Structure formats: structure tokens, C-alpha cells
XYZ file of C-alpha atoms in Angstrom:
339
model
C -22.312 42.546 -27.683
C -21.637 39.634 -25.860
C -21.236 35.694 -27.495
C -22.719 34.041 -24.147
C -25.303 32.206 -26.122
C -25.177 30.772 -29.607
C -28.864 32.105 -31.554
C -30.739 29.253 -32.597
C -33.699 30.770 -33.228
C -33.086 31.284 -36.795
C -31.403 29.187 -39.527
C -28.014 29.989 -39.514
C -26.677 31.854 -42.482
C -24.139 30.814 -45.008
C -20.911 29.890 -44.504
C -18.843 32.284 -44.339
C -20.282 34.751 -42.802
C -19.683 38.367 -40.630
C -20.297 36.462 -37.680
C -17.845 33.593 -38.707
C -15.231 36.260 -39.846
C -15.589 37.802 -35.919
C -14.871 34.619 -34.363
C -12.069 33.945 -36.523
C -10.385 37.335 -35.430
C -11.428 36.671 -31.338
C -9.237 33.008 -32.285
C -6.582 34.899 -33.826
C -5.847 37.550 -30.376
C -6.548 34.348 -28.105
C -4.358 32.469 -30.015
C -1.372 35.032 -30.051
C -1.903 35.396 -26.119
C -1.578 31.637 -25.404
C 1.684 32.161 -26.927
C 2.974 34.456 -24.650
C 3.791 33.451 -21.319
C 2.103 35.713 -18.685
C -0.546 36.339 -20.801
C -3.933 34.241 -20.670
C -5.894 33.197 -23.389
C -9.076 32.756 -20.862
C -8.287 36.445 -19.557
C -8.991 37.622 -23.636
C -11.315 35.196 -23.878
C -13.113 37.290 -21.120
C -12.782 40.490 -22.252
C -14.187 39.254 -26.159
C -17.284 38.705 -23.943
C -17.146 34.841 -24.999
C -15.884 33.044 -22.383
C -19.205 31.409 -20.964
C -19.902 30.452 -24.036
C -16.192 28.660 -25.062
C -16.708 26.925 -21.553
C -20.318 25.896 -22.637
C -18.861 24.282 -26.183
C -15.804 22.657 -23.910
C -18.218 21.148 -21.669
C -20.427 20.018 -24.252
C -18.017 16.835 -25.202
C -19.979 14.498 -23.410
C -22.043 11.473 -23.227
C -24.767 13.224 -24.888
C -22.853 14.475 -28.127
C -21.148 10.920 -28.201
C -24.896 9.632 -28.490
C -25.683 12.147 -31.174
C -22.647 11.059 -33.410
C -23.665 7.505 -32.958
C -27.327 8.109 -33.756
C -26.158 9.918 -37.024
C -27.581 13.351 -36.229
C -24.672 15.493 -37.426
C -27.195 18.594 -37.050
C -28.138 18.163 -34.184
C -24.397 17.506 -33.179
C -22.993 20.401 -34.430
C -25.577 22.460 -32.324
C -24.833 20.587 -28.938
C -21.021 21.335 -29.703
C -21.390 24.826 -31.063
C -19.374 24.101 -34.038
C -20.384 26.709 -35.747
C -18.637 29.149 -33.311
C -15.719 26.398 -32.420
C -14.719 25.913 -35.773
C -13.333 29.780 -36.704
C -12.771 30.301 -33.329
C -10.177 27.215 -33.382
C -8.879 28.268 -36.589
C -8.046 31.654 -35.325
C -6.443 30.655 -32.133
C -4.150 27.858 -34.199
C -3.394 30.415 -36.672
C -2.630 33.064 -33.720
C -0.293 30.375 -31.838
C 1.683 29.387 -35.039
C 2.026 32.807 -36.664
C 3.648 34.292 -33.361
C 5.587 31.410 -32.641
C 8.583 31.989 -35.291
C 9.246 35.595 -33.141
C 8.874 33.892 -29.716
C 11.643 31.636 -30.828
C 13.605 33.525 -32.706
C 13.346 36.333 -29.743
C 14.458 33.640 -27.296
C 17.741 32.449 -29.177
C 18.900 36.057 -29.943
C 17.205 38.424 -27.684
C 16.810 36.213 -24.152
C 16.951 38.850 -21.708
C 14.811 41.501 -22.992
C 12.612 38.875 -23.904
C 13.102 37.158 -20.461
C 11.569 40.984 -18.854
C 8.910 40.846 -20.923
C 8.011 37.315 -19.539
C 8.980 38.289 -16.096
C 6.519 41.095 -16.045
C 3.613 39.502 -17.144
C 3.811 36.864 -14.997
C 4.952 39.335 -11.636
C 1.157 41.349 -12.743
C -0.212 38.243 -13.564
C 0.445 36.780 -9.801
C -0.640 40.024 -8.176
C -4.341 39.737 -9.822
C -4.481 35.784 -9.231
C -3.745 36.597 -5.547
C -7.065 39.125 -5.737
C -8.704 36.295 -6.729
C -8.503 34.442 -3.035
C -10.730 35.772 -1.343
C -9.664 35.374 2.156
C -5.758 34.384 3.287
C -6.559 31.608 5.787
C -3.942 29.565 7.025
C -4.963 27.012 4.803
C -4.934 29.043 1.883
C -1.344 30.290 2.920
C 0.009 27.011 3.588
C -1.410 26.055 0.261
C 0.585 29.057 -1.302
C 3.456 28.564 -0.087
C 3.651 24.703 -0.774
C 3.307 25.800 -4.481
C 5.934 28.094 -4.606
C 8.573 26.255 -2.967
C 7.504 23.333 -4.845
C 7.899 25.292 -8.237
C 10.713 27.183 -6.859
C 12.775 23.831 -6.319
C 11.665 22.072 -9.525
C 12.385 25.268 -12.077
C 15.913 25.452 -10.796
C 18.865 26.171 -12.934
C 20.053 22.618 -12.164
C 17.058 20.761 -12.115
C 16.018 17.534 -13.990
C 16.464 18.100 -17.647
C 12.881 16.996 -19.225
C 12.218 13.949 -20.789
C 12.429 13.307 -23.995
C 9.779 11.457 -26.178
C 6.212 12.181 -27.748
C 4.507 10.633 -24.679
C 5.600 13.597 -22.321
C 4.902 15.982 -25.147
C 1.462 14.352 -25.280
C 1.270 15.134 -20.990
C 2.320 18.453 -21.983
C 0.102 19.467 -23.935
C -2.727 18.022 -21.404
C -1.549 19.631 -18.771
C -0.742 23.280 -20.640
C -4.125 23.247 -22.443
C -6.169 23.908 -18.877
C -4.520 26.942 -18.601
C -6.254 28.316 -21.420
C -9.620 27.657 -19.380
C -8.280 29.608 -16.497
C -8.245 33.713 -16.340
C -4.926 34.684 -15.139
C -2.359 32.007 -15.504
C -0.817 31.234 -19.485
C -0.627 27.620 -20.837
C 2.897 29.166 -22.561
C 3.708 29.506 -18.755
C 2.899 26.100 -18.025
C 5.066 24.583 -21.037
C 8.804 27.145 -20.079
C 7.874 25.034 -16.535
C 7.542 21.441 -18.028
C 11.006 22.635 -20.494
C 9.222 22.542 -23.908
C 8.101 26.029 -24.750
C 10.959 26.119 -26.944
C 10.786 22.873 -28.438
C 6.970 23.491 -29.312
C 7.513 27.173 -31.087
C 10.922 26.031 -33.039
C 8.501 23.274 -34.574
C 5.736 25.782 -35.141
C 8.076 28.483 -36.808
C 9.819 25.368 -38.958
C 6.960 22.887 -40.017
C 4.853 25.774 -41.982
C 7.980 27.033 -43.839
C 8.995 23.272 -44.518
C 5.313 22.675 -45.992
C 5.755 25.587 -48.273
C 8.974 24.813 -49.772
C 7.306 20.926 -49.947
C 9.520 19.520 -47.437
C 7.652 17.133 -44.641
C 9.676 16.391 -41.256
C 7.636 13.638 -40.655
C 9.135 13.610 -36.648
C 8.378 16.877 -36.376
C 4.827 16.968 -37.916
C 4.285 14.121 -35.227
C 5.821 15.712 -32.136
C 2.938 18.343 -33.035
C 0.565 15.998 -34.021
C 0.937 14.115 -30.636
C 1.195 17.707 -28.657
C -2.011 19.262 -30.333
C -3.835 15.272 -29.283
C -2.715 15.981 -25.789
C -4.440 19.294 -25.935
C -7.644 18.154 -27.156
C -8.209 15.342 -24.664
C -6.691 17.415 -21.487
C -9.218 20.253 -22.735
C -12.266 17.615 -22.443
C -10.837 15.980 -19.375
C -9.849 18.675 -17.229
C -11.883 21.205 -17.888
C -14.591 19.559 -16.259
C -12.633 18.893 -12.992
C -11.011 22.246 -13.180
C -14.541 23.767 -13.207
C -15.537 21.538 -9.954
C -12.442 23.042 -8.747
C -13.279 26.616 -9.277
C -16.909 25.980 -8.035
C -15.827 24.232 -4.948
C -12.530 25.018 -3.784
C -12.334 28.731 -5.631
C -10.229 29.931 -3.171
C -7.340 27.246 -2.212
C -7.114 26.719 -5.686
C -6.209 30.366 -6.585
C -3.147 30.186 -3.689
C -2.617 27.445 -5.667
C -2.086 29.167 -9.210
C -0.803 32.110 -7.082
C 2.317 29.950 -5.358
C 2.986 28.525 -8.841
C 3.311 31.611 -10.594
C 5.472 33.244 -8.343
C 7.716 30.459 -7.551
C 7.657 30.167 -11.583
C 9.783 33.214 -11.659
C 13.091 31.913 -11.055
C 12.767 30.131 -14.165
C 12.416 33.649 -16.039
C 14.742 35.966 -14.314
C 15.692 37.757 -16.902
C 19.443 38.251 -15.635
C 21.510 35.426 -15.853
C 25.316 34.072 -17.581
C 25.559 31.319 -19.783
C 27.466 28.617 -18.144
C 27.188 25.946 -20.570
C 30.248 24.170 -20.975
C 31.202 24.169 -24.371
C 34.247 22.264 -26.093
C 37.318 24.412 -27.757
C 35.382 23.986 -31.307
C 32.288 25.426 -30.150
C 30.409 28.627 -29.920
C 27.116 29.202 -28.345
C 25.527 29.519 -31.749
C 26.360 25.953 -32.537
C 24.561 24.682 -28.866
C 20.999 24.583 -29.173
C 18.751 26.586 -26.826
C 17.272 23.595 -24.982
C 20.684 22.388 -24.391
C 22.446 25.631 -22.688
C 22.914 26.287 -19.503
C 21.982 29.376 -17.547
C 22.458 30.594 -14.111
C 20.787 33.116 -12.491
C 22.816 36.637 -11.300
C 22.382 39.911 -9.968
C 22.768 42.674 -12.691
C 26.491 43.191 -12.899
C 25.911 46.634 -13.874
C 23.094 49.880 -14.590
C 24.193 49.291 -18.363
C 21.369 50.129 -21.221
C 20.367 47.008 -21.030
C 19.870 47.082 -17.391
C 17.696 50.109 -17.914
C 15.978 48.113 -21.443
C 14.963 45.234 -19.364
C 13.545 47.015 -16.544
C 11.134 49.013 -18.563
C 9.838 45.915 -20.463
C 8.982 44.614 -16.845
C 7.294 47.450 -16.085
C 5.799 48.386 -19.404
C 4.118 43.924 -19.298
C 2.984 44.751 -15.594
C 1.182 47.676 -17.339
C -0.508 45.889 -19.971
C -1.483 43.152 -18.063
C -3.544 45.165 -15.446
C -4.493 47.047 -18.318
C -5.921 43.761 -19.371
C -7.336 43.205 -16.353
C -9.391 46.721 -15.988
C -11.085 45.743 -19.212
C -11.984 42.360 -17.978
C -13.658 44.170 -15.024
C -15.490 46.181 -16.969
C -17.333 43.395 -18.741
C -17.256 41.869 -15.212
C -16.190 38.612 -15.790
C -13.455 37.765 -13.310
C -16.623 36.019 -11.539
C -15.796 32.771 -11.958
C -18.504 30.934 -9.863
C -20.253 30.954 -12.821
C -18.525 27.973 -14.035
């Protein structure tokens, strides 16, 4: 049964409930797709059957609710906002993004090409069902596709500007990788390997929870996320609403948009490359930190095991995303002129 509508034609019941419980697990498998790159929160948002309704609560931070909280009516509020479906639904998702986050990193520092296929994959599938989206290949929708991917193409380079450093580009991060969560088919995880803080954001994730425990605070880090998670909150009120005037009016050019970017995103993820960072006579790569090695992109040297490994994990993620996708059909909500 679909969540398009929140009921509120009976008192709700007491918290918490079976219904509370549900959203709470929908948050936790939207939350542990956002951390993936290549696979989109939105897209499981629309196969849970409540994506209308997350876009309904996003869009309902406006004028209006400010007026509510002003006036003092928290009920009435909370039932403009939906809180009482945003609430475990957020939980879920924050507890889906930090509990996955210690592999993703961990697979990254030890594992980085299988775990490179994997990403390639899903984002290679990913492409191919964002470019079904356009529904006609004008010249202006090619044009706009190829500007995109050349653009992203140049910018993801091996040699390319290493990102800034500083909580107010972690704050644009997190603005910027938020909308993807709004939008079936491309992954806000995606969006942060572009803008060079993927890693950054799931080492702090894997370290501040296991600091907390042991009753350490690193106060930096608890503000890098503190700043990051900000970013997310206001990009998700700011942009969804243009991103949905997008969608509505410019459905098309906008998907040879996403399209270009995701393949021209590739070349940051091909999974075969050499480490070329160049390290001192008292070094080993352990000692470097991820974010501060340098790769270059080869041809596979050989049809080793691991030649073999990594080209089954790019098939097997091109499988599971358009397995992804058939479900989402099914409920048939790749329509997004609904928004």
C-alpha cells in the first residue's frame, strides 16, 4: 500500500507505532542507498511507494509553516510538515547513511578496485535509464548532453583541481549532493566522489560514532558534519523547489543534463588505475591518506582474477540497478511530471 497521503482523518495513534516502525525501516534502505554511489535514494524512495509524499513534506517548508511556528500552532505544524512520517523516516535514512559508511570507507582504502566496479556499474545502468528518461534527442537536448559530459569529463580528471578545503565548501557540498536524493536515477554519493569529499564525509561517519562511544568528542570533526548535514537541510528546502520547476518545465534537457554528467562522471571511477603518488623513501602507501593519493587511469595490464572479479561486479551493479528499475515501473513511478 502506497504512503502518497498522510491519513488525517483519525487521531493519530501513539508514538511508537507499526506505522512509525515502517517508516523507520523505508529511512533505513534509503539511507544505505544514498550511500552508495550509483544508487538513488529517490529511485527507493519510488519503489517504497512514498515518494509523492517525501516531495509533499519537502515542499511543505514554506511561508505557510513559517507562519504556523510563529503563530504557536505546533499541531497544526507538525501536520503541514508531515512530521509524523519525516521524523522516522529521517531517522532511518541517517541511521542507513552512517551505519554503511564505516564499509564504504574501509572498502575504498583496502579494496579500491573491486569497489571502484561496483561504482562503475551502477552508475554505467544508472546513465542508460536516465537517458530513457529524455524523451526525444533533439539537437538541443544533444548539445546539452554532450556539454555535460565533457564538462564533467575535464573537471573529474586525474589531475584536476584538488578540492578546497574548509567547512564552507563542505556546507556547498552538502547543498548541492542533497538534490540528488530528490531525483530518481542519479546518487547524491555520486555527486560528493565528483566535488572530492565522499571520502572525507564516510571516514567522519565511520569515526565520530565509535569516538562517542568510547566518550571521545572530535569537536572538528563533529562540526565538519554538523556544517555538512546544515548544508543538506537548506539545499533540500531550496532546491527542491527549483529542481521540481525544472522537472515540470524543462523534463527533458534536464535529463541530457543528468545523463552527460553521469557518464562523463565515469572517468572519475574507472576502476583500473596505478597509484602514482609520489611518496618519500620513509613512506608507504598506508601512511598517505586516501584523499591525498594519486591515481591514474590504465588499461587492464592483464586477464588476472582480478580482471575477471571486477568485471563481474560491473555487470552483477548493472543488474541490480535495472533490477531496481523494473520494480519502480511496476509501481509506475518514473512519471515525474507529477512533481
Amino acid at each position: 500500500m502506497s504512503d502518497s497521503e498522510p491519513s488525517v482523518s483519525q487521531p493519530p495513534p501513539k508514538f511508537p507505532a507499526k506505522g512509525d516502525l515502517i517508516q523507520l525501516g523505508r529511512g533505513l534502505l534509503m539511507g544505505g542507498a544514498d550511500i552508495i554511489p550509483g544508487v538513488s535514494g529517490g529511485t527507493v524512495a519510488l519503489i517504497l511507494g512514498i515518494y509523492q509524499r517525501l516531495i509533499t513534506a519537502i515542499s511543505h517548508c514554506d511561508a505557510r509553516l513559517f507562519q504556523l511556528l510563529i503563530q504557536r500552532k505546533w499541531s497544526e505544524a507538525a501536520q503541514h510538515l508531515d512530521l509524523r512520517f519525516v521524523i522516522p523516516l529521517g531517522v532511518g535514512i541517517l541511521t542507513g547513511v552512517v551505519s554503511l559508511a564505516s564499509l564504504m570507507h574501509y572498502l575504498l582504502d583496502y579494496h579500491l578496485q573491486l569497489t571502484l566496479s561496483l561504482f562503475f556499474g551502477l552508475i554505467l545502468a544508472s546513465s542508460f535509464l536516465v537517458a530513457q528518461m529524455v524523451d526525444r534527442w533533439t539537437i538541443a537536448n544533444v548539445i546539452a548532453f554532450v556539454a555535460s559530459l565533457i564538462g564533467v569529463y575535464l573537471l573529474v580528471g586525474e589531475h584536476s583541481v584538488k578540492p578546497p578545503e574548509g567547512n564552507l565548501y563542505v556546507f556547498l557540498c552538502g547543498m548541492i549532493a542533497i538534490c540528488a536524493m530528490i531525483l530518481p536515477g542519479i546518487s547524491g554519493a555520486l555527486i560528493l566522489i565528483l566535488l572530492g569529499k565522499y571520502h572525507d564525509i564516510t571516514g567522519l561517519l565511520k569515526t565520530i560514532p565509535k569516538e562517542l562511544l568510547k566518550g571521545n568528542i572530535d569537536w572538528n570533526g563533529l562540526l565538519t558534519v554538523v556544517v555538512f548535514v546544515s548544508g543538506c537541510l537548506l539545499g533540500l528546502i531550496l532546491f527542491s523547489k527549483v529542481l521540481r520547476w525544472l522537472l515540470h518545465n524543462f523534463h527533458t534537457l534536464t535529463m541530457a543534463v543528468l545523463c552527460g554528467l553521469m557518464v562523463g562522471s565515469l572517468r572519475r571511477i574507472w576502476p583500473f588505475k596505478i597509484d602514482a603518488t609520489p611518496y618519500t623513501a620513509e613512506q608507504t602507501p598506508e601512511m598517505v591518506p586516501f584523499k591525498h593519493r594519486i591515481y591514474e587511469n590504465v588499461w587492464p595490464g592483464s586477464f588476472d582474477g582480478m580482471f575477471w572479479a571486477s568485471l563481474a561486479l560491473i555487470a552483477g551493479a548493472a543488474v541490480l540497478v535495472w533490477g531496481l528499475d523494473r520494480l519502480s515501473q511496476k509501481y509506475a513511478m518514473h512519471d515525474t511530471s507529477n512533481l
